[in-house]
């Protein structure tokens, strides 16, 4: 998921610049060659200017928290400039149809992903509004677990829930539990938040719904739906190794008990069921009908709309029945809860989707697509996947994703389409998914948790445990190379 920079993450800005500068120099190498577009712009002034625009835009993205500018703004402008330059060059050469076709194909690729994400975000927002996540948090708080149990429970739930609810939502939910239960104990909150971020990113790596990058790989047809689960054990190792080591430094104490009374709103359980039905529909559309999964997701949005219509129309009758029942029982608490019941509005849930993230995604996809059409991704593909061993390239890109962000890294790889085995496609899916855990600002989950647990979970607090997280990263790669060795002989 997209990331932005906290005030304490200045090192990332410097390293991001270094990588982008290295990429620029690589693109200008005389030994490289263009593989996309009818006109090679890699050695032209226009091409260099386009890369410079992208570098400046991404520098603003990484400094979002410091300059208080939303990350979508610079990449939207950069995308317009890059494609404007492409259009001008192709018009001058009488080849405007080629640039128009390339733009439309890139836009189509984004649109499918955007609609897919929009439906998923709408369901998550609907479950949040119906208080599903609040009820889960309340249950954990009432149990009165000790610190070690809470550490393992929140991490384990983050690993289990992130393949379904995405790593960002899951990390925020578990962080809310930790900060409420262990309020004041900053050392424990820091360790627990690191564990949650690592677990959420690892859990999201073995599911098409766990992260934007895994969704991109699935939509591109590089990895089939059921094949993502091959990465379950490597992802589990990635979570367990740092978790076991960090748990040794947690005090065996019990926090003060916190009670919170949360009740599910009407229709909450049925919305969960509809979400699972929507995922099933999307998978069947892709596997059985060989149609884009977005068709099943948009159909699932229709399920939610019909159910929202039923909830609105039946609300007065439902309230009347419940008032009579609770009045006979003398249950004043339930009667008071009925006073806060509001109709369910699907379009209000759509409006609450993270539009800045979706627009940022558009900007990144269009920028990378434009640079690829100019020929730069062909140069990178040649340098990384021909000049280097594919395994080394994929492992390195996983580490780079902690510095730059996994979305442009993965989109660049998918656009380059390097010739590599199925096992290598699984490897880049794994490394891009879990590599962001190496830094607190390496994933959307980490950035969001830093904001939620401000002062307790920090960049430096996470950095101190980065060597331990790196052990998990290396171990997960070795497990994949050993466990799925056969997949490295078959090509996608």
Short mmCIF file of C-alpha atoms in Angstrom, two decimals:
data_model
loop_
_atom_site.label_atom_id
_atom_site.label_comp_id
_atom_site.label_asym_id
_atom_site.label_seq_id
_atom_site.Cartn_x
_atom_site.Cartn_y
_atom_site.Cartn_z
CA UNK A 1 0.00 0.00 0.00
CA UNK A 2 1.16 3.68 -0.57
CA UNK A 3 3.39 5.22 2.01
CA UNK A 4 4.33 8.68 3.12
CA UNK A 5 7.02 10.12 5.31
CA UNK A 6 6.92 10.94 9.00
CA UNK A 7 9.14 13.72 10.39
CA UNK A 8 11.47 11.08 11.78
CA UNK A 9 12.04 9.27 8.50
CA UNK A 10 14.44 11.61 6.74
CA UNK A 11 16.86 8.74 5.95
CA UNK A 12 14.26 7.26 3.63
CA UNK A 13 14.14 10.44 1.59
CA UNK A 14 17.90 10.35 0.99
CA UNK A 15 17.91 6.67 0.06
CA UNK A 16 14.89 7.14 -2.20
CA UNK A 17 16.77 9.88 -4.06
CA UNK A 18 19.84 7.67 -4.37
CA UNK A 19 17.85 4.80 -5.85
CA UNK A 20 15.99 7.03 -8.29
CA UNK A 21 19.25 8.69 -9.34
CA UNK A 22 20.80 5.25 -9.84
CA UNK A 23 17.78 4.23 -11.93
CA UNK A 24 18.19 7.38 -14.03
CA UNK A 25 21.89 6.68 -14.65
CA UNK A 26 21.05 3.09 -15.48
CA UNK A 27 18.46 4.22 -17.98
CA UNK A 28 21.04 6.42 -19.74
CA UNK A 29 23.55 3.59 -20.01
CA UNK A 30 24.76 3.18 -23.62
CA UNK A 31 24.49 -0.60 -23.30
CA UNK A 32 20.74 -0.48 -22.63
CA UNK A 33 18.01 -0.47 -25.23
CA UNK A 34 14.29 0.37 -25.48
CA UNK A 35 11.71 -2.38 -25.76
CA UNK A 36 8.43 -0.41 -25.65
CA UNK A 37 6.94 2.28 -27.83
CA UNK A 38 7.71 3.02 -31.47
CA UNK A 39 10.05 5.90 -30.62
CA UNK A 40 13.01 5.48 -28.27
CA UNK A 41 13.00 8.51 -25.95
CA UNK A 42 15.45 7.21 -23.35
CA UNK A 43 18.42 9.23 -24.59
CA UNK A 44 16.42 12.34 -25.50
CA UNK A 45 16.06 15.57 -23.50
CA UNK A 46 12.31 14.93 -23.25
CA UNK A 47 12.89 11.50 -21.74
CA UNK A 48 15.37 12.85 -19.18
CA UNK A 49 12.93 15.65 -18.30
CA UNK A 50 10.11 13.11 -17.79
CA UNK A 51 12.27 11.08 -15.40
CA UNK A 52 13.20 14.27 -13.52
CA UNK A 53 9.51 15.14 -13.15
CA UNK A 54 8.81 11.69 -11.73
CA UNK A 55 11.74 11.96 -9.32
CA UNK A 56 10.52 15.34 -8.04
CA UNK A 57 6.94 14.11 -7.71
CA UNK A 58 7.99 11.07 -5.74
CA UNK A 59 10.22 13.15 -3.48
CA UNK A 60 7.12 15.18 -2.57
CA UNK A 61 5.22 11.93 -1.93
CA UNK A 62 7.88 10.71 0.51
CA UNK A 63 7.81 14.06 2.32
CA UNK A 64 4.01 14.15 2.62
CA UNK A 65 3.83 14.20 6.40
CA UNK A 66 6.44 16.95 6.67
CA UNK A 67 5.02 19.32 4.03
CA UNK A 68 1.36 18.37 4.63
CA UNK A 69 0.58 17.82 0.95
CA UNK A 70 -1.50 14.78 0.03
CA UNK A 71 0.49 12.21 -1.92
CA UNK A 72 -1.95 12.13 -4.85
CA UNK A 73 -1.30 15.73 -5.93
CA UNK A 74 2.30 15.49 -7.26
CA UNK A 75 1.85 12.15 -9.06
CA UNK A 76 -1.38 13.32 -10.75
CA UNK A 77 0.43 16.36 -12.17
CA UNK A 78 3.50 14.29 -13.08
CA UNK A 79 1.33 11.76 -14.96
CA UNK A 80 -0.26 14.56 -16.96
CA UNK A 81 3.11 16.10 -17.86
CA UNK A 82 4.70 12.76 -18.82
CA UNK A 83 1.85 11.69 -21.09
CA UNK A 84 1.60 15.24 -22.47
CA UNK A 85 5.24 15.02 -23.51
CA UNK A 86 4.64 11.62 -25.10
CA UNK A 87 1.59 12.90 -26.97
CA UNK A 88 3.48 15.94 -28.29
CA UNK A 89 6.38 13.82 -29.59
CA UNK A 90 4.09 11.31 -31.29
CA UNK A 91 1.93 14.04 -32.87
CA UNK A 92 5.09 15.64 -34.29
CA UNK A 93 5.97 12.28 -35.85
CA UNK A 94 2.46 11.60 -37.19
CA UNK A 95 1.95 8.61 -34.85
CA UNK A 96 -0.71 9.92 -32.46
CA UNK A 97 -2.72 6.66 -32.69
CA UNK A 98 0.12 4.72 -31.05
CA UNK A 99 0.38 7.02 -28.03
CA UNK A 100 -3.43 7.16 -27.68
CA UNK A 101 -3.67 3.37 -27.71
CA UNK A 102 -0.88 3.05 -25.12
CA UNK A 103 -2.56 5.57 -22.83
CA UNK A 104 -5.94 3.85 -23.11
CA UNK A 105 -4.44 0.43 -22.32
CA UNK A 106 -2.62 1.81 -19.26
CA UNK A 107 -5.83 3.54 -18.13
CA UNK A 108 -7.80 0.31 -18.56
CA UNK A 109 -5.28 -1.52 -16.40
CA UNK A 110 -5.72 1.07 -13.65
CA UNK A 111 -9.52 1.15 -13.95
CA UNK A 112 -9.87 -2.58 -13.34
CA UNK A 113 -7.72 -2.38 -10.22
CA UNK A 114 -9.39 0.81 -8.99
CA UNK A 115 -12.92 -0.61 -9.24
CA UNK A 116 -11.77 -3.80 -7.52
CA UNK A 117 -10.22 -1.82 -4.67
CA UNK A 118 -13.23 0.49 -4.43
CA UNK A 119 -15.60 -2.42 -3.80
CA UNK A 120 -13.24 -3.96 -1.22
CA UNK A 121 -12.90 -0.60 0.57
CA UNK A 122 -16.69 -0.14 0.53
CA UNK A 123 -17.25 -3.51 2.22
CA UNK A 124 -14.56 -2.78 4.83
CA UNK A 125 -16.15 0.61 5.54
CA UNK A 126 -19.58 -1.02 5.77
CA UNK A 127 -18.32 -3.55 8.32
CA UNK A 128 -16.64 -0.76 10.26
CA UNK A 129 -19.89 1.26 10.30
CA UNK A 130 -21.81 -1.80 11.52
CA UNK A 131 -19.18 -1.99 14.33
CA UNK A 132 -17.74 -5.41 13.40
CA UNK A 133 -14.17 -4.35 14.18
CA UNK A 134 -15.20 -2.51 17.36
CA UNK A 135 -16.87 -5.70 18.61
CA UNK A 136 -13.70 -7.71 17.99
CA UNK A 137 -11.62 -5.15 19.87
CA UNK A 138 -14.12 -5.13 22.76
CA UNK A 139 -13.97 -8.92 23.07
CA UNK A 140 -10.18 -8.87 23.32
CA UNK A 141 -10.22 -6.11 25.93
CA UNK A 142 -12.73 -7.91 28.15
CA UNK A 143 -10.58 -11.06 28.31
CA UNK A 144 -7.84 -9.34 30.34
CA UNK A 145 -4.88 -11.03 28.60
CA UNK A 146 -1.32 -10.51 29.89
CA UNK A 147 1.23 -8.68 27.76
CA UNK A 148 2.75 -11.78 26.14
CA UNK A 149 -0.66 -13.20 25.26
CA UNK A 150 -1.75 -9.85 23.90
CA UNK A 151 1.46 -9.64 21.84
CA UNK A 152 0.85 -13.05 20.23
CA UNK A 153 -2.91 -12.61 19.88
CA UNK A 154 -2.74 -9.25 18.11
CA UNK A 155 0.09 -10.44 15.88
CA UNK A 156 -1.65 -13.72 15.10
CA UNK A 157 -4.94 -12.01 14.32
CA UNK A 158 -3.13 -9.49 12.12
CA UNK A 159 -1.60 -12.38 10.16
CA UNK A 160 -4.96 -14.18 9.82
CA UNK A 161 -7.17 -11.16 9.08
CA UNK A 162 -4.93 -9.26 6.65
CA UNK A 163 -5.44 -11.74 3.76
CA UNK A 164 -9.16 -10.85 3.90
CA UNK A 165 -9.41 -7.31 5.29
CA UNK A 166 -6.08 -6.01 3.82
CA UNK A 167 -2.96 -5.23 5.81
CA UNK A 168 -3.74 -1.55 6.46
CA UNK A 169 -7.18 -2.08 8.03
CA UNK A 170 -5.96 -5.04 10.07
CA UNK A 171 -2.92 -3.18 11.42
CA UNK A 172 -5.04 -0.21 12.52
CA UNK A 173 -7.54 -2.48 14.28
CA UNK A 174 -4.88 -4.40 16.21
CA UNK A 175 -3.01 -1.20 17.04
CA UNK A 176 -6.20 0.24 18.57
CA UNK A 177 -6.38 -2.78 20.89
CA UNK A 178 -2.73 -2.53 21.96
CA UNK A 179 -2.77 1.22 22.64
CA UNK A 180 -5.98 0.96 24.66
CA UNK A 181 -4.96 -2.03 26.78
CA UNK A 182 -1.32 -1.02 27.41
CA UNK A 183 -1.83 2.73 27.64
CA UNK A 184 1.29 4.36 29.08
CA UNK A 185 3.63 1.40 28.50
CA UNK A 186 5.43 2.77 25.44
CA UNK A 187 8.05 0.02 25.29
CA UNK A 188 5.42 -2.70 24.98
CA UNK A 189 3.32 -0.68 22.53
CA UNK A 190 6.39 -0.23 20.30
CA UNK A 191 7.19 -3.96 20.27
CA UNK A 192 3.55 -4.95 19.76
CA UNK A 193 3.13 -2.46 16.89
CA UNK A 194 6.28 -3.74 15.16
CA UNK A 195 4.90 -7.25 15.49
CA UNK A 196 1.51 -6.16 14.09
CA UNK A 197 3.06 -4.40 11.08
CA UNK A 198 5.28 -7.40 10.25
CA UNK A 199 2.35 -9.83 10.71
CA UNK A 200 -0.08 -7.75 8.63
CA UNK A 201 2.39 -7.41 5.74
CA UNK A 202 3.28 -11.11 5.89
CA UNK A 203 -0.37 -12.15 5.99
CA UNK A 204 -1.17 -9.92 3.05
CA UNK A 205 1.58 -11.49 0.93
CA UNK A 206 -0.16 -14.86 0.44
CA UNK A 207 -3.58 -13.54 -0.61
CA UNK A 208 -4.75 -11.56 -3.67
CA UNK A 209 -6.80 -9.40 -1.28
CA UNK A 210 -4.06 -8.79 1.28
CA UNK A 211 -2.23 -5.97 -0.49
CA UNK A 212 -2.45 -3.87 -3.65
CA UNK A 213 0.67 -5.55 -5.04
CA UNK A 214 -0.72 -9.08 -4.71
CA UNK A 215 -3.94 -7.88 -6.33
CA UNK A 216 -1.89 -6.44 -9.21
CA UNK A 217 -0.07 -9.75 -9.71
CA UNK A 218 -3.34 -11.71 -9.68
CA UNK A 219 -5.10 -9.29 -12.06
CA UNK A 220 -2.13 -9.51 -14.44
CA UNK A 221 -2.51 -13.30 -14.53
CA UNK A 222 1.03 -14.00 -13.34
CA UNK A 223 -0.13 -16.03 -10.33
CA UNK A 224 -3.43 -17.91 -10.13
CA UNK A 225 -5.71 -17.37 -7.12
CA UNK A 226 -4.97 -20.70 -5.46
CA UNK A 227 -1.22 -20.39 -6.12
CA UNK A 228 -0.86 -17.47 -3.71
CA UNK A 229 -1.35 -19.91 -0.84
CA UNK A 230 1.94 -21.58 -1.80
CA UNK A 231 3.48 -18.56 -0.07
CA UNK A 232 1.71 -19.29 3.23
CA UNK A 233 4.65 -21.03 4.93
CA UNK A 234 7.29 -18.51 3.76
CA UNK A 235 5.01 -15.69 4.97
CA UNK A 236 4.44 -17.47 8.27
CA UNK A 237 8.21 -17.81 8.78
CA UNK A 238 8.60 -14.11 7.97
CA UNK A 239 6.18 -13.31 10.82
CA UNK A 240 7.26 -15.92 13.38
CA UNK A 241 11.05 -15.43 13.49
CA UNK A 242 11.01 -11.76 14.56
CA UNK A 243 7.92 -12.38 16.74
CA UNK A 244 9.64 -15.17 18.72
CA UNK A 245 12.76 -13.05 19.30
CA UNK A 246 10.80 -9.91 20.29
CA UNK A 247 8.51 -11.86 22.62
CA UNK A 248 11.54 -12.75 24.76
CA UNK A 249 11.84 -9.07 25.69
CA UNK A 250 8.25 -8.66 26.87
CA UNK A 251 7.47 -8.56 30.58
CA UNK A 252 5.21 -11.31 31.87
CA UNK A 253 2.77 -8.84 33.41
CA UNK A 254 -0.93 -8.22 33.16
CA UNK A 255 -2.30 -4.78 32.19
CA UNK A 256 -5.23 -3.24 33.96
CA UNK A 257 -8.57 -4.62 32.77
CA UNK A 258 -10.50 -2.36 30.39
CA UNK A 259 -14.22 -2.85 29.75
CA UNK A 260 -15.96 -1.59 26.64
CA UNK A 261 -19.54 -2.45 25.75
CA UNK A 262 -19.97 -2.75 21.98
CA UNK A 263 -23.03 -4.00 20.14
CA UNK A 264 -23.20 -4.99 16.48
CA UNK A 265 -25.55 -2.93 14.35
CA UNK A 266 -28.33 -4.63 12.44
CA UNK A 267 -27.13 -6.57 9.39
CA UNK A 268 -23.45 -6.73 10.43
CA UNK A 269 -23.13 -10.51 10.20
CA UNK A 270 -24.98 -10.62 6.89
CA UNK A 271 -22.64 -7.98 5.41
CA UNK A 272 -19.68 -10.20 6.39
CA UNK A 273 -21.40 -13.06 4.56
CA UNK A 274 -22.01 -10.88 1.50
CA UNK A 275 -18.33 -9.89 1.45
CA UNK A 276 -17.29 -13.54 1.43
CA UNK A 277 -19.87 -14.20 -1.32
CA UNK A 278 -18.44 -11.27 -3.32
CA UNK A 279 -14.90 -12.67 -3.05
CA UNK A 280 -16.21 -16.07 -4.18
CA UNK A 281 -17.96 -14.46 -7.16
CA UNK A 282 -14.77 -12.62 -8.16
CA UNK A 283 -12.70 -15.82 -7.96
CA UNK A 284 -15.25 -17.81 -10.00
CA UNK A 285 -15.38 -15.10 -12.67
CA UNK A 286 -11.62 -15.34 -13.06
CA UNK A 287 -11.12 -19.11 -12.69
CA UNK A 288 -14.25 -20.54 -14.33
CA UNK A 289 -15.37 -17.86 -16.81
CA UNK A 290 -11.88 -16.44 -17.54
CA UNK A 291 -13.24 -12.92 -17.12
CA UNK A 292 -11.58 -10.14 -15.08
CA UNK A 293 -12.20 -10.53 -11.31
CA UNK A 294 -13.49 -6.95 -11.21
CA UNK A 295 -16.72 -8.24 -12.78
CA UNK A 296 -17.39 -10.37 -9.70
CA UNK A 297 -16.47 -7.53 -7.34
CA UNK A 298 -18.82 -5.06 -9.02
CA UNK A 299 -21.55 -7.70 -8.91
CA UNK A 300 -20.82 -7.99 -5.20
CA UNK A 301 -21.33 -4.22 -4.84
CA UNK A 302 -24.78 -4.88 -6.26
CA UNK A 303 -25.36 -7.47 -3.50
CA UNK A 304 -24.54 -4.81 -0.90
CA UNK A 305 -26.79 -2.25 -2.58
CA UNK A 306 -29.76 -4.63 -2.54
CA UNK A 307 -29.10 -5.47 1.10
CA UNK A 308 -28.80 -1.77 1.96
CA UNK A 309 -32.18 -1.20 0.29
CA UNK A 310 -33.69 -3.99 2.40
CA UNK A 311 -32.18 -2.57 5.61
CA UNK A 312 -33.61 0.89 4.91
CA UNK A 313 -37.09 -0.30 3.96
CA UNK A 314 -37.40 -2.72 6.87
CA UNK A 315 -35.86 -0.44 9.52
CA UNK A 316 -39.10 1.14 10.90
CA UNK A 317 -40.79 -2.26 11.25
CA UNK A 318 -37.68 -3.75 12.87
CA UNK A 319 -37.38 -0.89 15.36
CA UNK A 320 -41.03 -1.19 16.33
CA UNK A 321 -40.75 -4.94 17.02
CA UNK A 322 -37.59 -4.48 19.07
CA UNK A 323 -39.06 -1.62 21.13
CA UNK A 324 -42.01 -3.79 22.09
CA UNK A 325 -39.75 -6.71 22.99
CA UNK A 326 -37.31 -4.65 25.08
CA UNK A 327 -40.13 -2.75 26.79
CA UNK A 328 -41.70 -6.01 27.95
CA UNK A 329 -38.31 -7.12 29.31
CA UNK A 330 -37.62 -3.73 30.88
CA UNK A 331 -34.25 -3.62 29.13
CA UNK A 332 -33.47 0.12 29.23
CA UNK A 333 -29.96 -0.33 27.82
CA UNK A 334 -31.25 -1.98 24.66
CA UNK A 335 -33.94 0.68 24.30
CA UNK A 336 -31.25 3.35 24.53
CA UNK A 337 -29.20 1.61 21.85
CA UNK A 338 -32.18 1.64 19.49
CA UNK A 339 -32.15 5.43 19.66
CA UNK A 340 -28.79 5.51 17.89
CA UNK A 341 -29.82 3.23 15.01
CA UNK A 342 -29.48 4.93 11.63
CA UNK A 343 -30.37 3.66 8.12
CA UNK A 344 -27.57 1.99 6.17
CA UNK A 345 -26.36 3.99 3.16
CA UNK A 346 -24.15 2.18 0.62
CA UNK A 347 -23.10 5.34 -1.21
CA UNK A 348 -22.00 6.94 2.03
CA UNK A 349 -19.66 3.95 2.47
CA UNK A 350 -18.36 4.43 -1.10
CA UNK A 351 -17.69 8.11 -0.37
CA UNK A 352 -15.62 7.12 2.68
CA UNK A 353 -13.20 5.08 0.57
CA UNK A 354 -9.59 6.28 0.69
CA UNK A 355 -9.75 8.40 -2.46
CA UNK A 356 -6.32 9.90 -1.91
CA UNK A 357 -4.89 6.38 -2.09
CA UNK A 358 -6.88 5.56 -5.25
CA UNK A 359 -5.80 8.79 -6.97
CA UNK A 360 -2.20 8.21 -5.88
CA UNK A 361 -2.48 4.74 -7.40
CA UNK A 362 -3.71 6.30 -10.68
CA UNK A 363 -0.79 8.73 -10.74
CA UNK A 364 1.80 6.03 -10.07
CA UNK A 365 0.36 3.63 -12.66
CA UNK A 366 0.18 6.33 -15.34
CA UNK A 367 3.67 7.70 -14.56
CA UNK A 368 5.30 4.27 -14.65
CA UNK A 369 3.28 3.32 -17.71
CA UNK A 370 4.43 6.50 -19.50
CA UNK A 371 8.08 5.95 -18.60
CA UNK A 372 7.73 2.36 -19.76
CA UNK A 373 6.30 3.52 -23.10
CA UNK A 374 9.31 5.81 -23.48
CA UNK A 375 11.55 2.75 -23.06
CA UNK A 376 12.96 3.16 -19.56
CA UNK A 377 11.43 0.00 -18.10
CA UNK A 378 12.95 -2.00 -20.90
CA UNK A 379 16.35 -0.70 -19.85
CA UNK A 380 15.74 -1.61 -16.22
CA UNK A 381 14.49 -5.04 -17.22
CA UNK A 382 17.61 -5.67 -19.27
CA UNK A 383 19.89 -4.47 -16.46
CA UNK A 384 18.14 -6.28 -13.60
CA UNK A 385 16.90 -9.50 -15.17
CA UNK A 386 19.58 -10.06 -17.80
CA UNK A 387 22.59 -8.44 -16.16
CA UNK A 388 21.65 -9.89 -12.76
CA UNK A 389 20.43 -13.26 -11.60
CA UNK A 390 16.55 -13.04 -11.35
CA UNK A 391 16.69 -14.25 -7.73
CA UNK A 392 19.10 -11.49 -6.74
CA UNK A 393 17.02 -8.92 -8.65
CA UNK A 394 13.77 -9.96 -6.94
CA UNK A 395 15.35 -10.00 -3.46
CA UNK A 396 16.89 -6.56 -4.06
CA UNK A 397 13.58 -5.12 -5.29
CA UNK A 398 11.95 -6.40 -2.09
CA UNK A 399 14.42 -4.38 -0.02
CA UNK A 400 13.96 -1.37 -2.33
CA UNK A 401 10.18 -1.56 -1.73
CA UNK A 402 10.83 -0.63 1.91
CA UNK A 403 12.43 2.60 0.73
CA UNK A 404 10.43 3.65 -2.32
CA UNK A 405 7.06 1.83 -1.96
CA UNK A 406 5.96 -1.53 -3.28
CA UNK A 407 3.28 -0.24 -5.70
CA UNK A 408 5.58 1.44 -8.27
CA UNK A 409 8.14 -1.37 -7.82
CA UNK A 410 5.58 -4.08 -8.56
CA UNK A 411 3.92 -2.16 -11.37
CA UNK A 412 7.32 -1.60 -12.96
CA UNK A 413 8.09 -5.34 -12.83
CA UNK A 414 4.68 -6.21 -14.30
CA UNK A 415 5.15 -3.64 -17.05
CA UNK A 416 8.68 -4.90 -17.81
CA UNK A 417 7.34 -8.48 -18.08
CA UNK A 418 10.78 -10.10 -17.60
CA UNK A 419 11.13 -13.66 -18.83
CA UNK A 420 11.37 -15.62 -15.58
CA UNK A 421 10.03 -18.80 -14.02
CA UNK A 422 6.81 -19.14 -12.08
CA UNK A 423 8.80 -19.49 -8.87
CA UNK A 424 10.44 -16.13 -9.55
CA UNK A 425 7.03 -14.44 -9.96
CA UNK A 426 6.06 -15.92 -6.61
CA UNK A 427 9.35 -14.68 -5.16
CA UNK A 428 8.83 -11.06 -6.24
CA UNK A 429 5.26 -11.27 -4.90
CA UNK A 430 6.64 -12.39 -1.54
CA UNK A 431 9.55 -9.94 -1.34
CA UNK A 432 7.53 -6.91 -2.45
CA UNK A 433 4.86 -7.83 0.11
CA UNK A 434 7.08 -8.37 3.17
CA UNK A 435 10.06 -6.16 2.28
CA UNK A 436 8.21 -3.08 3.51
CA UNK A 437 8.36 -4.43 7.07
CA UNK A 438 12.08 -3.63 7.24
CA UNK A 439 11.26 0.04 7.95
CA UNK A 440 8.30 1.59 9.75
CA UNK A 441 7.69 3.80 6.72
CA UNK A 442 8.12 0.87 4.28
CA UNK A 443 4.41 0.03 4.10
CA UNK A 444 1.04 1.72 4.44
CA UNK A 445 0.40 -0.38 7.54
CA UNK A 446 3.55 0.92 9.23
CA UNK A 447 2.86 4.55 8.36
CA UNK A 448 -0.73 4.35 9.58
CA UNK A 449 0.27 2.68 12.86
CA UNK A 450 2.93 5.36 13.45
CA UNK A 451 0.17 7.95 13.24
CA UNK A 452 -2.17 5.99 15.52
CA UNK A 453 0.46 5.16 18.18
CA UNK A 454 2.28 8.48 17.87
CA UNK A 455 5.17 8.78 20.30
CA UNK A 456 5.16 5.09 21.24
CA UNK A 457 5.76 3.47 17.85
CA UNK A 458 8.43 5.46 16.03
CA UNK A 459 10.80 5.20 13.08
CA UNK A 460 13.83 4.72 15.33
CA UNK A 461 11.97 2.31 17.60
CA UNK A 462 11.25 0.11 14.58
CA UNK A 463 14.74 0.56 13.13
CA UNK A 464 16.33 -0.95 16.26
CA UNK A 465 14.57 -4.23 15.47
CA UNK A 466 15.21 -4.13 11.71
CA UNK A 467 18.07 -6.70 11.93
CA UNK A 468 15.62 -9.16 13.54
CA UNK A 469 13.02 -8.43 10.85
CA UNK A 470 15.72 -8.92 8.21
CA UNK A 471 16.33 -12.42 9.59
CA UNK A 472 12.67 -13.21 8.98
CA UNK A 473 12.91 -11.71 5.48
CA UNK A 474 15.92 -13.86 4.57
CA UNK A 475 14.43 -16.98 6.17
CA UNK A 476 11.13 -16.58 4.27
CA UNK A 477 13.04 -16.37 0.97
CA UNK A 478 15.08 -19.49 1.81
CA UNK A 479 11.91 -21.39 2.74
CA UNK A 480 10.32 -20.42 -0.57
CA UNK A 481 13.43 -21.40 -2.56
CA UNK A 482 13.51 -24.78 -0.78
CA UNK A 483 9.80 -25.56 -0.48
CA UNK A 484 8.76 -24.42 -3.96
CA UNK A 485 11.89 -25.44 -5.85
CA UNK A 486 9.84 -27.18 -8.55
CA UNK A 487 8.13 -23.91 -9.51
CA UNK A 488 11.47 -22.42 -10.60
CA UNK A 489 11.57 -24.76 -13.59
CA UNK A 490 8.16 -23.74 -15.01
CA UNK A 491 7.52 -20.47 -16.82
CA UNK A 492 4.37 -18.32 -16.64
#
